[in-house]
Amino acid sequence: MRCRRCKDKAVIYIERHNAAFCENCFLHYYYNQVDKNIKREKMFKKGEKILVVVSGGKDSMALWDVLNKNGYDVTAMYINLGIGDYSNRSQEIVENYAEERKLPLIIKNIKKEYGLEIGKISKKLKRSPCSICGTIKRYLFNKVALDGGFTTVATGHNLDDEAATLLGNTLNWQEGYLARQAPVLPSTHPKLVKKVKPLFTLTERENLSYILFNGIKFIHDECPHAVGASSILYKEVLNKLEEKSPGTKQRFLINFLEKGRKHFQDVREELDLKECKICGQVTTTEICSFCRLVEISHS
Ligand code: SF4
Ligand code: ZN
């Protein structure tokens, strides 16, 4: 098979675009896709201070690398979630990447800094580790961005993640989540920072190819808490559909964003936002859910 752009020998075929690329032309396609997403969705501009959240996995490492190469002003943030060996190895990968390229990196450690342990809290509250983890991550993304003067938080969510989330929200008719699912979550309060997903049209496979072609190290394992998550089942189902009908995931997501999402806007509740009495971050209750987790873990 020949590369669509330069007619050299192709190394990757992207079925949904019916296009094959050599390594160089794939990277050209990848840079363009990310830049197009950033511009079309008005995510951010050159010169703005962007906080990119990295986990050490292929998607966030690809995002960090491509934003740097495309000339954006990015600082990375890694959160050590205290998930055993998985957290230690992923922190090492992220630190090495930053050190080798002399890039700015902020490290947060939820156990050392806040005394938080996801496993213990999850058992105490009988809530899934992922829901505790989600609360902690959302809080820190916003707090670190706000304290550091960043205009935007960028995450490595890819097309597979977004299509699986959409499938889950649709199967359960989660109208509120459907109203909010978008590649850009604008700020709705002066103390809430905008969140964006520049890789939302790129698949896991494309992010992996980008990482491999660039020789970037990443953590291959999934977080141990991801086992059995319904998102994995949704991804498997979507992969089966994609196999039979290439482009299904992209059509499902993009058509929802363009045609479906608007029908859910009237279910968006006007939230009564206030500042947490303990930490001052934005919340809908007197004390924010993060500060409540800190209190619970010390009780
Ligand atoms: Fe957190 Fe769950 Fe993701 Fe692990 S799988 S990083 S616990 S959200
Ligand atoms: Zn608080």
PDB file of C-alpha atoms and ligand atoms in Angstrom:
ATOM      1  CA  MET A   1       0.000   0.000   0.000  1.00  0.00           C
ATOM      2  CA  ARG A   2       1.241   3.499  -0.890  1.00  0.00           C
ATOM      3  CA  CYS A   3       1.128   6.693   1.187  1.00  0.00           C
ATOM      4  CA  ARG A   4      -1.754   8.947   0.139  1.00  0.00           C
ATOM      5  CA  ARG A   5       0.415  12.067   0.376  1.00  0.00           C
ATOM      6  CA  CYS A   6       3.915  11.184  -0.921  1.00  0.00           C
ATOM      7  CA  LYS A   7       3.309   7.754  -2.605  1.00  0.00           C
ATOM      8  CA  ASP A   8       6.131   6.200  -0.575  1.00  0.00           C
ATOM      9  CA  LYS A   9       5.560   2.829   1.164  1.00  0.00           C
ATOM     10  CA  ALA A  10       2.729   3.204   3.710  1.00  0.00           C
ATOM     11  CA  VAL A  11       3.077   1.969   7.308  1.00  0.00           C
ATOM     12  CA  ILE A  12      -0.415   2.746   8.630  1.00  0.00           C
ATOM     13  CA  TYR A  13      -3.871   2.519   7.094  1.00  0.00           C
ATOM     14  CA  ILE A  14      -6.686   4.585   8.595  1.00  0.00           C
ATOM     15  CA  GLU A  15      -9.804   2.845   7.463  1.00  0.00           C
ATOM     16  CA  ARG A  16     -12.374   5.500   8.359  1.00  0.00           C
ATOM     17  CA  HIS A  17     -10.552   8.011   6.126  1.00  0.00           C
ATOM     18  CA  ASN A  18      -9.657   5.331   3.561  1.00  0.00           C
ATOM     19  CA  ALA A  19      -6.097   6.694   3.741  1.00  0.00           C
ATOM     20  CA  ALA A  20      -2.682   5.093   4.143  1.00  0.00           C
ATOM     21  CA  PHE A  21       0.388   7.041   5.253  1.00  0.00           C
ATOM     22  CA  CYS A  22       4.139   6.614   5.572  1.00  0.00           C
ATOM     23  CA  GLU A  23       5.584   7.561   8.961  1.00  0.00           C
ATOM     24  CA  ASN A  24       6.366  11.193   8.048  1.00  0.00           C
ATOM     25  CA  CYS A  25       3.050  11.872   6.374  1.00  0.00           C
ATOM     26  CA  PHE A  26       1.156  10.248   9.270  1.00  0.00           C
ATOM     27  CA  LEU A  27       2.871  12.672  11.655  1.00  0.00           C
ATOM     28  CA  HIS A  28       1.960  15.544   9.319  1.00  0.00           C
ATOM     29  CA  TYR A  29      -1.691  14.324   9.329  1.00  0.00           C
ATOM     30  CA  TYR A  30      -1.621  14.023  13.140  1.00  0.00           C
ATOM     31  CA  TYR A  31      -0.189  17.532  13.772  1.00  0.00           C
ATOM     32  CA  ASN A  32      -2.765  18.970  11.374  1.00  0.00           C
ATOM     33  CA  GLN A  33      -5.696  17.145  12.960  1.00  0.00           C
ATOM     34  CA  VAL A  34      -4.786  18.429  16.433  1.00  0.00           C
ATOM     35  CA  ASP A  35      -4.216  21.984  15.238  1.00  0.00           C
ATOM     36  CA  LYS A  36      -7.455  21.933  13.246  1.00  0.00           C
ATOM     37  CA  ASN A  37      -9.394  20.783  16.327  1.00  0.00           C
ATOM     38  CA  ILE A  38      -7.828  23.512  18.465  1.00  0.00           C
ATOM     39  CA  LYS A  39      -8.656  26.234  15.938  1.00  0.00           C
ATOM     40  CA  ARG A  40     -12.107  25.016  14.826  1.00  0.00           C
ATOM     41  CA  GLU A  41     -13.356  24.532  18.393  1.00  0.00           C
ATOM     42  CA  LYS A  42     -11.605  27.750  19.556  1.00  0.00           C
ATOM     43  CA  MET A  43      -9.831  25.843  22.330  1.00  0.00           C
ATOM     44  CA  PHE A  44      -6.894  28.219  22.850  1.00  0.00           C
ATOM     45  CA  LYS A  45      -4.400  30.386  20.986  1.00  0.00           C
ATOM     46  CA  LYS A  46      -0.606  30.517  20.762  1.00  0.00           C
ATOM     47  CA  GLY A  47       0.798  32.437  23.731  1.00  0.00           C
ATOM     48  CA  GLU A  48      -1.961  31.378  26.156  1.00  0.00           C
ATOM     49  CA  LYS A  49      -0.750  29.435  29.197  1.00  0.00           C
ATOM     50  CA  ILE A  50      -2.088  25.874  28.907  1.00  0.00           C
ATOM     51  CA  LEU A  51      -2.016  23.224  31.620  1.00  0.00           C
ATOM     52  CA  VAL A  52      -1.881  19.750  30.073  1.00  0.00           C
ATOM     53  CA  VAL A  53      -2.814  16.904  32.372  1.00  0.00           C
ATOM     54  CA  VAL A  54      -0.577  13.853  31.906  1.00  0.00           C
ATOM     55  CA  SER A  55      -0.945  10.350  33.328  1.00  0.00           C
ATOM     56  CA  GLY A  56       2.029   8.692  31.588  1.00  0.00           C
ATOM     57  CA  GLY A  57      -0.366   6.842  29.229  1.00  0.00           C
ATOM     58  CA  LYS A  58      -0.129   7.042  25.424  1.00  0.00           C
ATOM     59  CA  ASP A  59      -2.898   9.615  24.907  1.00  0.00           C
ATOM     60  CA  SER A  60      -1.751  12.280  27.358  1.00  0.00           C
ATOM     61  CA  MET A  61       1.926  11.759  26.407  1.00  0.00           C
ATOM     62  CA  ALA A  62       0.966  12.246  22.744  1.00  0.00           C
ATOM     63  CA  LEU A  63      -0.978  15.403  23.606  1.00  0.00           C
ATOM     64  CA  TRP A  64       1.897  16.855  25.651  1.00  0.00           C
ATOM     65  CA  ASP A  65       4.360  16.158  22.830  1.00  0.00           C
ATOM     66  CA  VAL A  66       2.215  17.444  19.979  1.00  0.00           C
ATOM     67  CA  LEU A  67       1.299  20.678  21.782  1.00  0.00           C
ATOM     68  CA  ASN A  68       4.971  21.376  22.465  1.00  0.00           C
ATOM     69  CA  LYS A  69       5.959  20.598  18.883  1.00  0.00           C
ATOM     70  CA  ASN A  70       3.139  22.784  17.540  1.00  0.00           C
ATOM     71  CA  GLY A  71       4.561  25.718  19.555  1.00  0.00           C
ATOM     72  CA  TYR A  72       1.956  26.103  22.322  1.00  0.00           C
ATOM     73  CA  ASP A  73       2.922  27.369  25.788  1.00  0.00           C
ATOM     74  CA  VAL A  74       2.281  24.215  27.821  1.00  0.00           C
ATOM     75  CA  THR A  75       3.080  23.122  31.346  1.00  0.00           C
ATOM     76  CA  ALA A  76       2.265  19.539  32.288  1.00  0.00           C
ATOM     77  CA  MET A  77       0.696  18.383  35.529  1.00  0.00           C
ATOM     78  CA  TYR A  78       0.994  14.841  36.838  1.00  0.00           C
ATOM     79  CA  ILE A  79      -1.091  13.692  39.826  1.00  0.00           C
ATOM     80  CA  ASN A  80       0.347  10.801  41.830  1.00  0.00           C
ATOM     81  CA  LEU A  81      -2.849   9.012  42.932  1.00  0.00           C
ATOM     82  CA  GLY A  82      -1.024   6.577  45.218  1.00  0.00           C
ATOM     83  CA  ILE A  83      -2.137   3.546  43.175  1.00  0.00           C
ATOM     84  CA  GLY A  84       0.889   1.363  44.080  1.00  0.00           C
ATOM     85  CA  ASP A  85       3.482   0.507  41.512  1.00  0.00           C
ATOM     86  CA  TYR A  86       1.282   1.856  38.690  1.00  0.00           C
ATOM     87  CA  SER A  87       1.563   5.421  40.053  1.00  0.00           C
ATOM     88  CA  ASN A  88       5.300   5.214  40.759  1.00  0.00           C
ATOM     89  CA  ARG A  89       6.157   3.887  37.310  1.00  0.00           C
ATOM     90  CA  SER A  90       3.963   6.401  35.516  1.00  0.00           C
ATOM     91  CA  GLN A  91       5.466   9.298  37.517  1.00  0.00           C
ATOM     92  CA  GLU A  92       8.947   8.160  36.526  1.00  0.00           C
ATOM     93  CA  ILE A  93       7.994   8.113  32.828  1.00  0.00           C
ATOM     94  CA  VAL A  94       6.537  11.611  33.002  1.00  0.00           C
ATOM     95  CA  GLU A  95       9.519  12.996  34.957  1.00  0.00           C
ATOM     96  CA  ASN A  96      12.032  11.488  32.532  1.00  0.00           C
ATOM     97  CA  TYR A  97      10.177  12.905  29.520  1.00  0.00           C
ATOM     98  CA  ALA A  98      10.165  16.420  31.054  1.00  0.00           C
ATOM     99  CA  GLU A  99      13.782  16.226  32.156  1.00  0.00           C
ATOM    100  CA  GLU A 100      15.089  15.029  28.794  1.00  0.00           C
ATOM    101  CA  ARG A 101      13.350  17.906  26.995  1.00  0.00           C
ATOM    102  CA  LYS A 102      13.669  20.539  29.760  1.00  0.00           C
ATOM    103  CA  LEU A 103       9.892  21.049  29.909  1.00  0.00           C
ATOM    104  CA  PRO A 104       7.947  22.496  32.867  1.00  0.00           C
ATOM    105  CA  LEU A 105       6.148  19.885  34.981  1.00  0.00           C
ATOM    106  CA  ILE A 106       4.032  20.193  38.131  1.00  0.00           C
ATOM    107  CA  ILE A 107       3.753  17.079  40.307  1.00  0.00           C
ATOM    108  CA  LYS A 108       0.955  16.675  42.831  1.00  0.00           C
ATOM    109  CA  ASN A 109       0.839  13.805  45.320  1.00  0.00           C
ATOM    110  CA  ILE A 110      -2.553  13.290  46.934  1.00  0.00           C
ATOM    111  CA  LYS A 111      -1.261  11.198  49.828  1.00  0.00           C
ATOM    112  CA  LYS A 112       1.727  13.372  50.716  1.00  0.00           C
ATOM    113  CA  GLU A 113      -0.043  16.702  50.229  1.00  0.00           C
ATOM    114  CA  TYR A 114      -3.590  15.960  51.401  1.00  0.00           C
ATOM    115  CA  GLY A 115      -3.408  12.601  53.198  1.00  0.00           C
ATOM    116  CA  LEU A 116      -5.837  11.116  50.644  1.00  0.00           C
ATOM    117  CA  GLU A 117      -5.842   7.370  49.881  1.00  0.00           C
ATOM    118  CA  ILE A 118      -8.309   6.345  47.173  1.00  0.00           C
ATOM    119  CA  GLY A 119      -8.569   2.688  48.292  1.00  0.00           C
ATOM    120  CA  LYS A 120      -9.271   3.556  51.929  1.00  0.00           C
ATOM    121  CA  ILE A 121     -11.838   6.268  51.158  1.00  0.00           C
ATOM    122  CA  SER A 122     -13.561   4.025  48.643  1.00  0.00           C
ATOM    123  CA  LYS A 123     -14.016   1.292  51.267  1.00  0.00           C
ATOM    124  CA  LYS A 124     -15.116   3.773  53.925  1.00  0.00           C
ATOM    125  CA  LEU A 125     -17.744   5.433  51.687  1.00  0.00           C
ATOM    126  CA  LYS A 126     -18.643   2.270  49.724  1.00  0.00           C
ATOM    127  CA  ARG A 127     -18.090   4.248  46.531  1.00  0.00           C
ATOM    128  CA  SER A 128     -16.102   3.075  43.519  1.00  0.00           C
ATOM    129  CA  PRO A 129     -12.406   4.104  43.457  1.00  0.00           C
ATOM    130  CA  CYS A 130     -13.020   5.777  40.086  1.00  0.00           C
ATOM    131  CA  SER A 131     -15.692   8.100  41.442  1.00  0.00           C
ATOM    132  CA  ILE A 132     -13.382   9.190  44.308  1.00  0.00           C
ATOM    133  CA  CYS A 133     -10.499   9.545  41.869  1.00  0.00           C
ATOM    134  CA  GLY A 134     -12.677  11.621  39.496  1.00  0.00           C
ATOM    135  CA  THR A 135     -13.594  14.074  42.269  1.00  0.00           C
ATOM    136  CA  ILE A 136      -9.937  14.474  43.263  1.00  0.00           C
ATOM    137  CA  LYS A 137      -8.682  14.915  39.697  1.00  0.00           C
ATOM    138  CA  ARG A 138     -11.372  17.436  38.689  1.00  0.00           C
ATOM    139  CA  TYR A 139     -10.611  19.491  41.799  1.00  0.00           C
ATOM    140  CA  LEU A 140      -6.843  19.517  41.270  1.00  0.00           C
ATOM    141  CA  PHE A 141      -7.088  20.256  37.528  1.00  0.00           C
ATOM    142  CA  ASN A 142      -9.017  23.414  38.323  1.00  0.00           C
ATOM    143  CA  LYS A 143      -7.114  24.450  41.438  1.00  0.00           C
ATOM    144  CA  VAL A 144      -3.643  24.069  39.916  1.00  0.00           C
ATOM    145  CA  ALA A 145      -4.744  25.881  36.743  1.00  0.00           C
ATOM    146  CA  LEU A 146      -6.332  28.726  38.683  1.00  0.00           C
ATOM    147  CA  ASP A 147      -3.408  29.145  41.101  1.00  0.00           C
ATOM    148  CA  GLY A 148      -0.887  29.048  38.247  1.00  0.00           C
ATOM    149  CA  GLY A 149      -2.694  31.564  35.994  1.00  0.00           C
ATOM    150  CA  PHE A 150      -3.465  29.023  33.239  1.00  0.00           C
ATOM    151  CA  THR A 151      -6.355  29.904  30.908  1.00  0.00           C
ATOM    152  CA  THR A 152      -7.152  26.315  29.921  1.00  0.00           C
ATOM    153  CA  VAL A 153      -6.782  22.720  31.078  1.00  0.00           C
ATOM    154  CA  ALA A 154      -6.169  20.224  28.240  1.00  0.00           C
ATOM    155  CA  THR A 155      -6.751  16.475  28.643  1.00  0.00           C
ATOM    156  CA  GLY A 156      -5.879  13.542  26.372  1.00  0.00           C
ATOM    157  CA  HIS A 157      -9.437  12.180  25.847  1.00  0.00           C
ATOM    158  CA  ASN A 158      -9.543  10.488  22.448  1.00  0.00           C
ATOM    159  CA  LEU A 159     -12.263   9.485  19.986  1.00  0.00           C
ATOM    160  CA  ASP A 160     -12.646   6.029  21.589  1.00  0.00           C
ATOM    161  CA  ASP A 161     -13.093   7.574  25.068  1.00  0.00           C
ATOM    162  CA  GLU A 162     -15.590  10.150  23.883  1.00  0.00           C
ATOM    163  CA  ALA A 163     -17.641   7.679  21.802  1.00  0.00           C
ATOM    164  CA  ALA A 164     -17.725   5.207  24.737  1.00  0.00           C
ATOM    165  CA  THR A 165     -18.852   7.953  27.141  1.00  0.00           C
ATOM    166  CA  LEU A 166     -21.526   9.003  24.663  1.00  0.00           C
ATOM    167  CA  LEU A 167     -22.744   5.413  24.309  1.00  0.00           C
ATOM    168  CA  GLY A 168     -22.937   5.012  28.107  1.00  0.00           C
ATOM    169  CA  ASN A 169     -24.773   8.313  28.546  1.00  0.00           C
ATOM    170  CA  THR A 170     -27.179   7.432  25.734  1.00  0.00           C
ATOM    171  CA  LEU A 171     -27.915   3.913  26.983  1.00  0.00           C
ATOM    172  CA  ASN A 172     -28.786   5.380  30.368  1.00  0.00           C
ATOM    173  CA  TRP A 173     -30.371   8.567  28.968  1.00  0.00           C
ATOM    174  CA  GLN A 174     -28.228  10.743  31.204  1.00  0.00           C
ATOM    175  CA  GLU A 175     -29.637  13.980  29.845  1.00  0.00           C
ATOM    176  CA  GLY A 176     -27.495  16.258  32.030  1.00  0.00           C
ATOM    177  CA  TYR A 177     -24.283  14.514  30.945  1.00  0.00           C
ATOM    178  CA  LEU A 178     -25.398  14.548  27.301  1.00  0.00           C
ATOM    179  CA  ALA A 179     -25.947  18.303  27.552  1.00  0.00           C
ATOM    180  CA  ARG A 180     -22.404  18.767  28.841  1.00  0.00           C
ATOM    181  CA  GLN A 181     -20.508  16.319  26.585  1.00  0.00           C
ATOM    182  CA  ALA A 182     -18.329  18.467  24.325  1.00  0.00           C
ATOM    183  CA  PRO A 183     -14.689  18.942  23.280  1.00  0.00           C
ATOM    184  CA  VAL A 184     -14.736  22.339  25.029  1.00  0.00           C
ATOM    185  CA  LEU A 185     -16.246  22.944  28.456  1.00  0.00           C
ATOM    186  CA  PRO A 186     -16.317  26.703  28.813  1.00  0.00           C
ATOM    187  CA  SER A 187     -15.765  28.455  32.130  1.00  0.00           C
ATOM    188  CA  THR A 188     -19.063  29.247  33.881  1.00  0.00           C
ATOM    189  CA  HIS A 189     -17.536  31.105  36.850  1.00  0.00           C
ATOM    190  CA  PRO A 190     -14.434  33.326  37.231  1.00  0.00           C
ATOM    191  CA  LYS A 191     -12.875  30.600  39.398  1.00  0.00           C
ATOM    192  CA  LEU A 192     -13.597  27.744  36.959  1.00  0.00           C
ATOM    193  CA  VAL A 193     -11.033  27.203  34.215  1.00  0.00           C
ATOM    194  CA  LYS A 194     -12.034  26.137  30.681  1.00  0.00           C
ATOM    195  CA  LYS A 195     -11.383  22.445  29.824  1.00  0.00           C
ATOM    196  CA  VAL A 196     -10.581  21.148  26.348  1.00  0.00           C
ATOM    197  CA  LYS A 197      -9.926  17.821  24.584  1.00  0.00           C
ATOM    198  CA  PRO A 198      -7.735  18.475  21.508  1.00  0.00           C
ATOM    199  CA  LEU A 199      -7.483  14.731  20.603  1.00  0.00           C
ATOM    200  CA  PHE A 200     -11.245  14.096  20.468  1.00  0.00           C
ATOM    201  CA  THR A 201     -11.168  13.125  16.766  1.00  0.00           C
ATOM    202  CA  LEU A 202      -8.093  10.874  17.013  1.00  0.00           C
ATOM    203  CA  THR A 203      -8.313   7.199  17.949  1.00  0.00           C
ATOM    204  CA  GLU A 204      -6.311   5.297  20.568  1.00  0.00           C
ATOM    205  CA  ARG A 205      -4.519   3.552  17.714  1.00  0.00           C
ATOM    206  CA  GLU A 206      -3.525   6.845  16.111  1.00  0.00           C
ATOM    207  CA  ASN A 207      -2.209   8.184  19.440  1.00  0.00           C
ATOM    208  CA  LEU A 208      -0.270   4.962  19.958  1.00  0.00           C
ATOM    209  CA  SER A 209       1.221   5.207  16.445  1.00  0.00           C
ATOM    210  CA  TYR A 210       2.216   8.825  17.111  1.00  0.00           C
ATOM    211  CA  ILE A 211       3.976   7.783  20.339  1.00  0.00           C
ATOM    212  CA  LEU A 212       5.742   4.812  18.711  1.00  0.00           C
ATOM    213  CA  PHE A 213       6.869   6.757  15.611  1.00  0.00           C
ATOM    214  CA  ASN A 214       8.359   9.413  17.925  1.00  0.00           C
ATOM    215  CA  GLY A 215      10.007   6.876  20.256  1.00  0.00           C
ATOM    216  CA  ILE A 216       8.220   8.318  23.320  1.00  0.00           C
ATOM    217  CA  LYS A 217       8.057   6.102  26.418  1.00  0.00           C
ATOM    218  CA  PHE A 218       4.662   5.553  28.076  1.00  0.00           C
ATOM    219  CA  ILE A 219       3.048   3.301  30.669  1.00  0.00           C
ATOM    220  CA  HIS A 220       1.558   0.287  28.884  1.00  0.00           C
ATOM    221  CA  ASP A 221      -0.571  -0.957  31.791  1.00  0.00           C
ATOM    222  CA  GLU A 222      -4.034   0.315  32.581  1.00  0.00           C
ATOM    223  CA  CYS A 223      -4.770   1.545  36.093  1.00  0.00           C
ATOM    224  CA  PRO A 224      -5.715  -1.586  38.114  1.00  0.00           C
ATOM    225  CA  HIS A 225      -9.041   0.052  39.049  1.00  0.00           C
ATOM    226  CA  ALA A 226     -10.044   0.229  35.369  1.00  0.00           C
ATOM    227  CA  VAL A 227     -10.681  -3.546  35.286  1.00  0.00           C
ATOM    228  CA  GLY A 228     -14.388  -4.226  34.821  1.00  0.00           C
ATOM    229  CA  ALA A 229     -15.259  -0.581  34.100  1.00  0.00           C
ATOM    230  CA  SER A 230     -18.320  -0.292  31.864  1.00  0.00           C
ATOM    231  CA  SER A 231     -16.387   2.085  29.571  1.00  0.00           C
ATOM    232  CA  ILE A 232     -14.209  -0.885  28.537  1.00  0.00           C
ATOM    233  CA  LEU A 233     -17.291  -2.876  27.511  1.00  0.00           C
ATOM    234  CA  TYR A 234     -18.636   0.111  25.545  1.00  0.00           C
ATOM    235  CA  LYS A 235     -15.295   0.424  23.757  1.00  0.00           C
ATOM    236  CA  GLU A 236     -15.392  -3.281  22.814  1.00  0.00           C
ATOM    237  CA  VAL A 237     -18.917  -2.935  21.425  1.00  0.00           C
ATOM    238  CA  LEU A 238     -17.940   0.149  19.426  1.00  0.00           C
ATOM    239  CA  ASN A 239     -14.820  -1.602  18.107  1.00  0.00           C
ATOM    240  CA  LYS A 240     -17.019  -4.428  16.775  1.00  0.00           C
ATOM    241  CA  LEU A 241     -19.262  -1.917  15.023  1.00  0.00           C
ATOM    242  CA  GLU A 242     -16.232  -0.070  13.675  1.00  0.00           C
ATOM    243  CA  GLU A 243     -14.848  -3.309  12.237  1.00  0.00           C
ATOM    244  CA  LYS A 244     -18.029  -3.923  10.243  1.00  0.00           C
ATOM    245  CA  SER A 245     -18.626  -0.304   9.396  1.00  0.00           C
ATOM    246  CA  PRO A 246     -15.506   1.907   9.519  1.00  0.00           C
ATOM    247  CA  GLY A 247     -16.227   5.437  10.674  1.00  0.00           C
ATOM    248  CA  THR A 248     -19.048   4.453  13.065  1.00  0.00           C
ATOM    249  CA  LYS A 249     -17.362   5.946  16.149  1.00  0.00           C
ATOM    250  CA  GLN A 250     -16.554   9.211  14.448  1.00  0.00           C
ATOM    251  CA  ARG A 251     -20.047   9.529  12.934  1.00  0.00           C
ATOM    252  CA  PHE A 252     -21.684   8.689  16.263  1.00  0.00           C
ATOM    253  CA  LEU A 253     -19.706  11.356  18.135  1.00  0.00           C
ATOM    254  CA  ILE A 254     -19.514  14.117  15.524  1.00  0.00           C
ATOM    255  CA  ASN A 255     -23.178  13.806  14.523  1.00  0.00           C
ATOM    256  CA  PHE A 256     -24.149  13.947  18.183  1.00  0.00           C
ATOM    257  CA  LEU A 257     -22.063  17.106  18.685  1.00  0.00           C
ATOM    258  CA  GLU A 258     -23.451  18.730  15.545  1.00  0.00           C
ATOM    259  CA  LYS A 259     -27.056  17.517  15.561  1.00  0.00           C
ATOM    260  CA  GLY A 260     -27.969  15.776  18.825  1.00  0.00           C
ATOM    261  CA  ARG A 261     -26.431  17.767  21.648  1.00  0.00           C
ATOM    262  CA  LYS A 262     -28.505  20.900  21.092  1.00  0.00           C
ATOM    263  CA  HIS A 263     -31.692  18.976  21.964  1.00  0.00           C
ATOM    264  CA  PHE A 264     -30.447  18.467  25.521  1.00  0.00           C
ATOM    265  CA  GLN A 265     -29.529  22.068  26.303  1.00  0.00           C
ATOM    266  CA  ASP A 266     -32.828  22.853  28.031  1.00  0.00           C
ATOM    267  CA  VAL A 267     -32.178  20.151  30.657  1.00  0.00           C
ATOM    268  CA  ARG A 268     -29.074  22.010  31.859  1.00  0.00           C
ATOM    269  CA  GLU A 269     -29.795  23.132  35.379  1.00  0.00           C
ATOM    270  CA  GLU A 270     -28.700  26.572  36.527  1.00  0.00           C
ATOM    271  CA  LEU A 271     -26.369  25.643  39.344  1.00  0.00           C
ATOM    272  CA  ASP A 272     -26.112  27.820  42.411  1.00  0.00           C
ATOM    273  CA  LEU A 273     -22.332  28.181  42.492  1.00  0.00           C
ATOM    274  CA  LYS A 274     -20.597  29.382  45.651  1.00  0.00           C
ATOM    275  CA  GLU A 275     -17.132  29.234  47.195  1.00  0.00           C
ATOM    276  CA  CYS A 276     -16.141  26.395  49.530  1.00  0.00           C
ATOM    277  CA  LYS A 277     -15.875  27.617  53.143  1.00  0.00           C
ATOM    278  CA  ILE A 278     -12.637  25.699  53.615  1.00  0.00           C
ATOM    279  CA  CYS A 279     -10.643  26.065  50.394  1.00  0.00           C
ATOM    280  CA  GLY A 280     -12.464  28.787  48.415  1.00  0.00           C
ATOM    281  CA  GLN A 281     -12.885  26.639  45.277  1.00  0.00           C
ATOM    282  CA  VAL A 282     -16.209  26.711  43.419  1.00  0.00           C
ATOM    283  CA  THR A 283     -18.886  24.287  44.622  1.00  0.00           C
ATOM    284  CA  THR A 284     -22.659  23.895  44.871  1.00  0.00           C
ATOM    285  CA  THR A 285     -22.565  23.063  48.592  1.00  0.00           C
ATOM    286  CA  GLU A 286     -21.111  24.827  51.660  1.00  0.00           C
ATOM    287  CA  ILE A 287     -18.047  22.591  51.668  1.00  0.00           C
ATOM    288  CA  CYS A 288     -16.735  21.209  48.374  1.00  0.00           C
ATOM    289  CA  SER A 289     -16.602  17.460  47.732  1.00  0.00           C
ATOM    290  CA  PHE A 290     -12.786  17.464  47.771  1.00  0.00           C
ATOM    291  CA  CYS A 291     -12.597  19.066  51.234  1.00  0.00           C
ATOM    292  CA  ARG A 292     -15.227  16.574  52.414  1.00  0.00           C
ATOM    293  CA  LEU A 293     -12.999  13.713  51.199  1.00  0.00           C
ATOM    294  CA  VAL A 294     -10.053  15.220  53.100  1.00  0.00           C
ATOM    295  CA  GLU A 295     -12.202  15.479  56.247  1.00  0.00           C
ATOM    296  CA  ILE A 296     -13.477  11.906  55.893  1.00  0.00           C
ATOM    297  CA  SER A 297     -10.005  10.491  55.374  1.00  0.00           C
ATOM    298  CA  HIS A 298      -8.803  12.162  58.576  1.00  0.00           C
ATOM    299  CA  SER A 299     -11.816  11.116  60.686  1.00  0.00           C
TER     300      SER A 299
HETATM  301 FE1  SF4 B   1      -8.681   6.926  38.599  1.00  0.00          FE
HETATM  302 FE2  SF4 B   1     -10.352   4.922  37.976  1.00  0.00          FE
HETATM  303 FE3  SF4 B   1      -8.873   6.077  36.077  1.00  0.00          FE
HETATM  304 FE4  SF4 B   1      -7.709   4.538  37.921  1.00  0.00          FE
HETATM  305  S1  SF4 B   1      -9.205   3.865  36.349  1.00  0.00           S
HETATM  306  S2  SF4 B   1      -6.982   6.533  37.207  1.00  0.00           S
HETATM  307  S3  SF4 B   1      -8.946   5.009  39.723  1.00  0.00           S
HETATM  308  S4  SF4 B   1     -10.502   7.049  37.280  1.00  0.00           S
HETATM  309 ZN    ZN B   2     -13.048  22.949  49.425  1.00  0.00          ZN
END
